[in-house]
């Protein structure tokens, strides 16, 4: 049975790899894509998502636009410097024009409709700020019954990227992330940057992608600004395709090895804002501790077969 999937995204170069991974998968039923502000403003992430689906020849997949800003506080920053001014290294207009109009529904309405219509539970893969997902859970509590898993790229067990403490997606809207991760309405898998960094791809992998065919060549053409950023972030010539790691788990459950722990998000203002605190104490110690243990536990991805994952990504993007 094909994996029913909705992707919520802020393309974004690594989002482009993740969208292609899902759109090209014969074992994936990509029901819809929703856009959110994040790497670049909503207008840019929305047209990027539509163009990327046109690149993958998926006129059947609806795209609906979602939140243009976080739930409570203004967006602290955008990562244009990482993904380029248009979110795709300035190459968005080199992609095909959208093959279908933007859906007239907003992101939350599209997700709610797709969940209601599905005859099997649906996996949702948020790979940008979690604003749309928090809004969905708040506005449509019954929709959670049709959610199989929420597989999130976000968070950091160790240091962050946007700040010392916080990873970009969570840092963009900590309140939304806390709502999703502690609400307990739907099973969550959190794929933090600690693991996605370990899955970084190198120049040889990128060269192989570039020569693998038209889709690979097109994705490779979107990478210059992003690759330049990661040359500095990694200290060698490679890239971290964070979102593709999370979507690989969304479409192939069990690809990533997880630990089941409660996770809370720091929502105060200060150096720790946006930090994801995974409580990895043993349950007995957790229960005896002084702090209130949040109701929900989530699966936090902590390991995978790195070479097998890189090979899987390349094979599926060819
Ligand atoms: O921190 C990495 C995440 O932030 C990825 O989703 C990337 O696309 C950016 O949105
Ligand atoms: Ca993203």
XYZ file of C-alpha atoms and ligand atoms in Angstrom:
329
model
C 0.000 0.000 0.000
C 1.468 3.389 -0.945
C 2.250 5.704 1.951
C -0.294 8.538 2.052
C 1.632 11.758 2.638
C 1.168 15.506 3.029
C 4.289 17.693 3.084
C 4.337 21.096 4.793
C 7.335 22.995 3.517
C 9.332 26.233 3.180
C 11.442 25.590 0.050
C 14.389 25.935 0.600
C 17.032 23.889 -1.156
C 16.881 20.858 1.117
C 13.089 21.067 0.953
C 13.457 20.736 -2.835
C 15.301 17.428 -2.397
C 12.648 16.251 0.070
C 9.746 17.193 -2.216
C 11.365 15.408 -5.165
C 11.975 12.333 -3.020
C 8.240 12.137 -2.267
C 6.963 13.240 -5.676
C 9.050 10.654 -7.530
C 8.257 7.763 -5.232
C 6.004 5.095 -6.776
C 5.357 3.860 -3.224
C 4.193 7.307 -2.089
C 0.691 8.753 -2.482
C 1.511 12.477 -2.209
C -1.937 13.878 -1.392
C -0.936 17.508 -1.128
C 1.722 20.078 -0.350
C 1.255 23.089 1.929
C 3.600 26.054 2.103
C 4.738 28.041 5.113
C 7.008 31.053 5.637
C 10.490 30.158 6.771
C 13.676 30.120 4.739
C 12.154 32.892 2.647
C 8.753 34.675 2.799
C 5.529 32.741 2.112
C 5.130 34.122 -1.420
C 8.526 32.650 -2.367
C 8.102 29.315 -0.583
C 4.695 28.898 -2.249
C 5.836 29.482 -5.837
C 8.929 27.348 -5.166
C 6.772 24.424 -4.008
C 4.555 24.748 -7.091
C 7.527 24.930 -9.478
C 9.244 21.949 -7.840
C 6.121 19.812 -8.342
C 6.073 20.927 -11.995
C 9.718 19.841 -12.258
C 8.686 16.419 -10.951
C 5.769 16.322 -13.395
C 3.140 16.112 -10.649
C 0.236 18.308 -11.837
C -2.051 16.063 -9.763
C -0.728 17.342 -6.427
C -2.522 20.396 -4.972
C -0.513 23.173 -3.290
C -2.121 25.466 -0.703
C -0.476 28.407 1.023
C -0.392 28.599 4.806
C 0.978 30.858 7.488
C 2.990 33.923 6.565
C 4.324 34.382 10.120
C 4.572 32.555 13.461
C 1.592 32.016 15.783
C 2.498 34.481 18.528
C 5.737 36.430 18.038
C 7.141 37.951 14.839
C 9.527 35.777 12.843
C 13.010 36.440 14.198
C 14.771 36.108 10.915
C 14.806 34.355 7.545
C 17.483 32.031 6.275
C 17.722 33.620 2.818
C 21.446 33.851 3.339
C 21.491 30.040 3.459
C 19.158 29.239 0.605
C 19.642 32.362 -1.542
C 17.308 35.333 -1.908
C 14.526 33.355 -3.652
C 15.062 30.257 -1.484
C 16.644 28.250 -4.309
C 20.058 29.896 -4.867
C 18.418 32.489 -7.121
C 17.445 29.720 -9.581
C 13.701 29.412 -8.856
C 12.765 30.931 -12.234
C 14.851 28.311 -14.040
C 12.297 25.710 -12.910
C 9.165 24.954 -14.961
C 6.155 27.191 -14.356
C 3.424 25.647 -12.159
C 1.182 23.192 -13.998
C -1.893 23.964 -11.891
C -3.314 27.012 -10.086
C -2.629 27.544 -6.402
C -5.384 25.778 -4.435
C -8.067 28.226 -3.362
C -8.059 26.728 0.129
C -5.513 27.746 2.756
C -3.035 25.147 4.041
C -5.060 24.195 7.123
C -8.266 23.762 5.088
C -6.481 21.628 2.481
C -4.884 19.416 5.148
C -8.224 19.050 6.970
C -10.039 18.151 3.741
C -7.381 15.635 2.690
C -7.428 13.983 6.117
C -11.226 13.818 6.165
C -11.344 12.275 2.678
C -8.577 9.722 3.269
C -9.626 6.093 3.619
C -6.369 5.289 5.423
C -4.392 7.295 8.012
C -2.108 9.939 6.514
C 1.471 10.854 7.408
C 2.232 14.573 7.597
C 5.858 15.658 7.096
C 6.445 19.235 8.307
C 9.877 20.344 7.077
C 9.630 24.029 7.918
C 8.307 25.998 10.906
C 5.408 24.162 12.591
C 2.901 27.026 12.449
C 0.493 25.331 10.000
C 0.510 22.079 11.960
C -0.218 23.774 15.280
C -3.055 25.671 13.598
C -4.450 22.436 12.108
C -4.461 20.671 15.481
C -6.084 23.672 17.149
C -8.751 24.295 14.518
C -9.538 20.671 13.596
C -9.032 18.476 16.698
C -10.923 15.573 15.081
C -8.490 15.567 12.149
C -5.799 14.082 14.396
C -7.613 10.707 14.305
C -6.686 10.423 10.627
C -3.006 11.311 11.163
C -0.781 8.234 11.137
C 2.401 10.130 12.147
C 3.790 13.627 12.075
C 7.418 13.258 10.915
C 9.121 16.554 11.665
C 12.492 17.877 10.552
C 13.455 20.059 13.464
C 15.099 20.563 16.797
C 18.520 19.878 18.178
C 19.667 17.620 21.009
C 22.996 19.397 21.118
C 23.781 22.825 19.662
C 21.490 24.576 17.220
C 22.122 26.268 13.880
C 20.125 29.522 13.994
C 21.420 30.098 17.513
C 23.648 28.156 19.858
C 20.503 26.572 21.319
C 17.942 26.407 18.514
C 17.455 24.755 15.139
C 15.830 27.019 12.502
C 12.370 25.387 12.123
C 11.753 25.331 15.867
C 13.437 28.707 16.431
C 11.097 30.249 13.850
C 8.002 29.404 15.917
C 8.824 27.809 19.297
C 5.234 28.101 20.530
C 3.953 26.131 17.523
C 6.632 23.483 17.974
C 5.841 23.117 21.677
C 2.136 22.742 20.888
C 2.768 19.982 18.353
C 5.405 18.103 20.338
C 3.598 18.112 23.698
C -0.046 17.943 22.572
C -0.105 14.166 22.189
C -2.869 14.198 19.566
C -0.843 12.378 16.924
C 2.299 10.216 17.059
C 5.286 12.462 16.385
C 8.741 11.624 15.064
C 11.280 14.401 15.536
C 14.296 14.313 13.188
C 16.793 16.719 14.774
C 19.752 18.369 13.129
C 22.174 16.243 15.178
C 21.246 13.282 12.948
C 20.677 15.212 9.717
C 24.195 16.676 9.971
C 25.615 13.150 10.214
C 23.791 12.351 6.946
C 25.604 15.150 5.061
C 26.403 14.403 1.420
C 29.787 15.142 -0.183
C 30.964 16.470 -3.553
C 31.101 12.987 -5.074
C 27.496 12.335 -4.108
C 26.447 15.678 -5.579
C 28.370 14.991 -8.789
C 26.626 11.632 -9.114
C 23.268 13.333 -8.596
C 24.094 15.957 -11.219
C 24.809 13.266 -13.825
C 21.940 10.972 -12.823
C 19.307 12.493 -15.091
C 17.194 15.625 -15.627
C 15.688 15.779 -12.138
C 19.053 15.245 -10.464
C 20.655 17.849 -12.706
C 17.870 20.332 -11.935
C 18.160 19.766 -8.188
C 21.938 20.100 -8.380
C 21.517 23.421 -10.191
C 19.598 24.764 -7.165
C 22.426 24.126 -4.706
C 25.208 26.741 -5.158
C 24.257 29.196 -2.380
C 23.261 26.383 -0.032
C 26.436 24.414 -0.739
C 28.533 27.520 -0.121
C 26.848 27.980 3.273
C 27.533 24.372 4.240
C 31.154 24.583 3.106
C 31.467 26.950 6.067
C 29.075 25.110 8.418
C 30.715 21.717 7.805
C 34.273 22.832 7.130
C 34.383 20.722 3.964
C 32.663 20.697 0.551
C 29.301 19.052 1.235
C 25.663 19.744 2.066
C 23.168 18.793 4.747
C 19.830 17.865 3.136
C 18.000 17.935 6.474
C 14.469 17.681 5.065
C 15.219 14.726 2.785
C 16.313 12.721 5.839
C 12.961 13.362 7.532
C 10.949 12.588 4.379
C 12.916 9.356 3.894
C 11.572 8.270 7.305
C 8.085 9.506 6.438
C 7.918 7.351 3.292
C 9.933 4.408 4.636
C 9.090 3.978 8.339
C 11.983 2.530 10.289
C 14.702 4.117 8.149
C 15.776 6.091 11.208
C 16.377 4.601 14.646
C 14.509 6.457 17.398
C 14.285 6.907 21.160
C 10.875 7.520 22.751
C 11.156 10.505 25.099
C 9.189 13.617 26.075
C 10.342 16.778 24.309
C 9.586 20.330 25.426
C 10.447 23.550 23.646
C 11.934 26.588 25.354
C 9.510 29.450 24.653
C 10.969 32.080 26.931
C 12.949 34.966 25.464
C 16.631 34.596 26.043
C 19.613 32.653 24.723
C 17.739 29.349 25.018
C 14.611 30.317 23.044
C 13.691 27.556 20.577
C 15.781 24.864 22.278
C 14.233 21.377 22.201
C 14.675 19.697 25.564
C 14.462 15.909 25.150
C 14.109 14.257 28.553
C 16.408 11.221 28.123
C 16.372 10.301 31.827
C 15.128 6.770 32.569
C 11.348 6.774 33.238
C 11.822 6.022 36.946
C 14.042 9.069 37.397
C 11.759 11.168 35.237
C 8.796 10.221 37.403
C 10.660 11.035 40.615
C 12.023 14.332 39.337
C 10.868 17.730 40.485
C 9.773 19.038 37.102
C 6.355 18.245 35.630
C 6.793 15.590 32.908
C 4.815 16.582 29.769
C 2.070 14.131 28.849
C 3.372 13.262 25.417
C 6.403 11.281 24.358
C 7.752 11.528 20.820
C 10.107 9.360 18.798
C 13.386 11.259 18.434
C 15.588 10.028 15.558
C 19.075 9.389 16.861
C 20.766 7.118 14.337
C 20.602 5.464 10.915
C 22.789 3.543 8.482
C 24.352 6.683 6.985
C 25.718 5.139 3.785
C 22.521 3.193 3.158
C 20.497 6.395 3.543
C 22.749 8.351 1.168
C 22.433 5.523 -1.354
C 18.658 5.391 -0.939
C 18.367 9.149 -1.526
C 20.509 9.009 -4.648
C 18.655 6.018 -6.075
C 15.288 7.657 -5.534
C 16.348 11.038 -6.945
C 17.820 9.606 -10.142
O 17.474 23.736 10.264
C 17.205 23.104 9.036
C 15.799 23.372 8.600
O 15.611 24.776 8.446
C 15.481 22.782 7.223
O 14.114 22.489 7.137
C 15.820 23.900 6.283
O 15.055 23.843 5.067
C 15.390 25.090 7.080
O 14.000 25.273 6.879
Ca 12.748 23.351 5.296
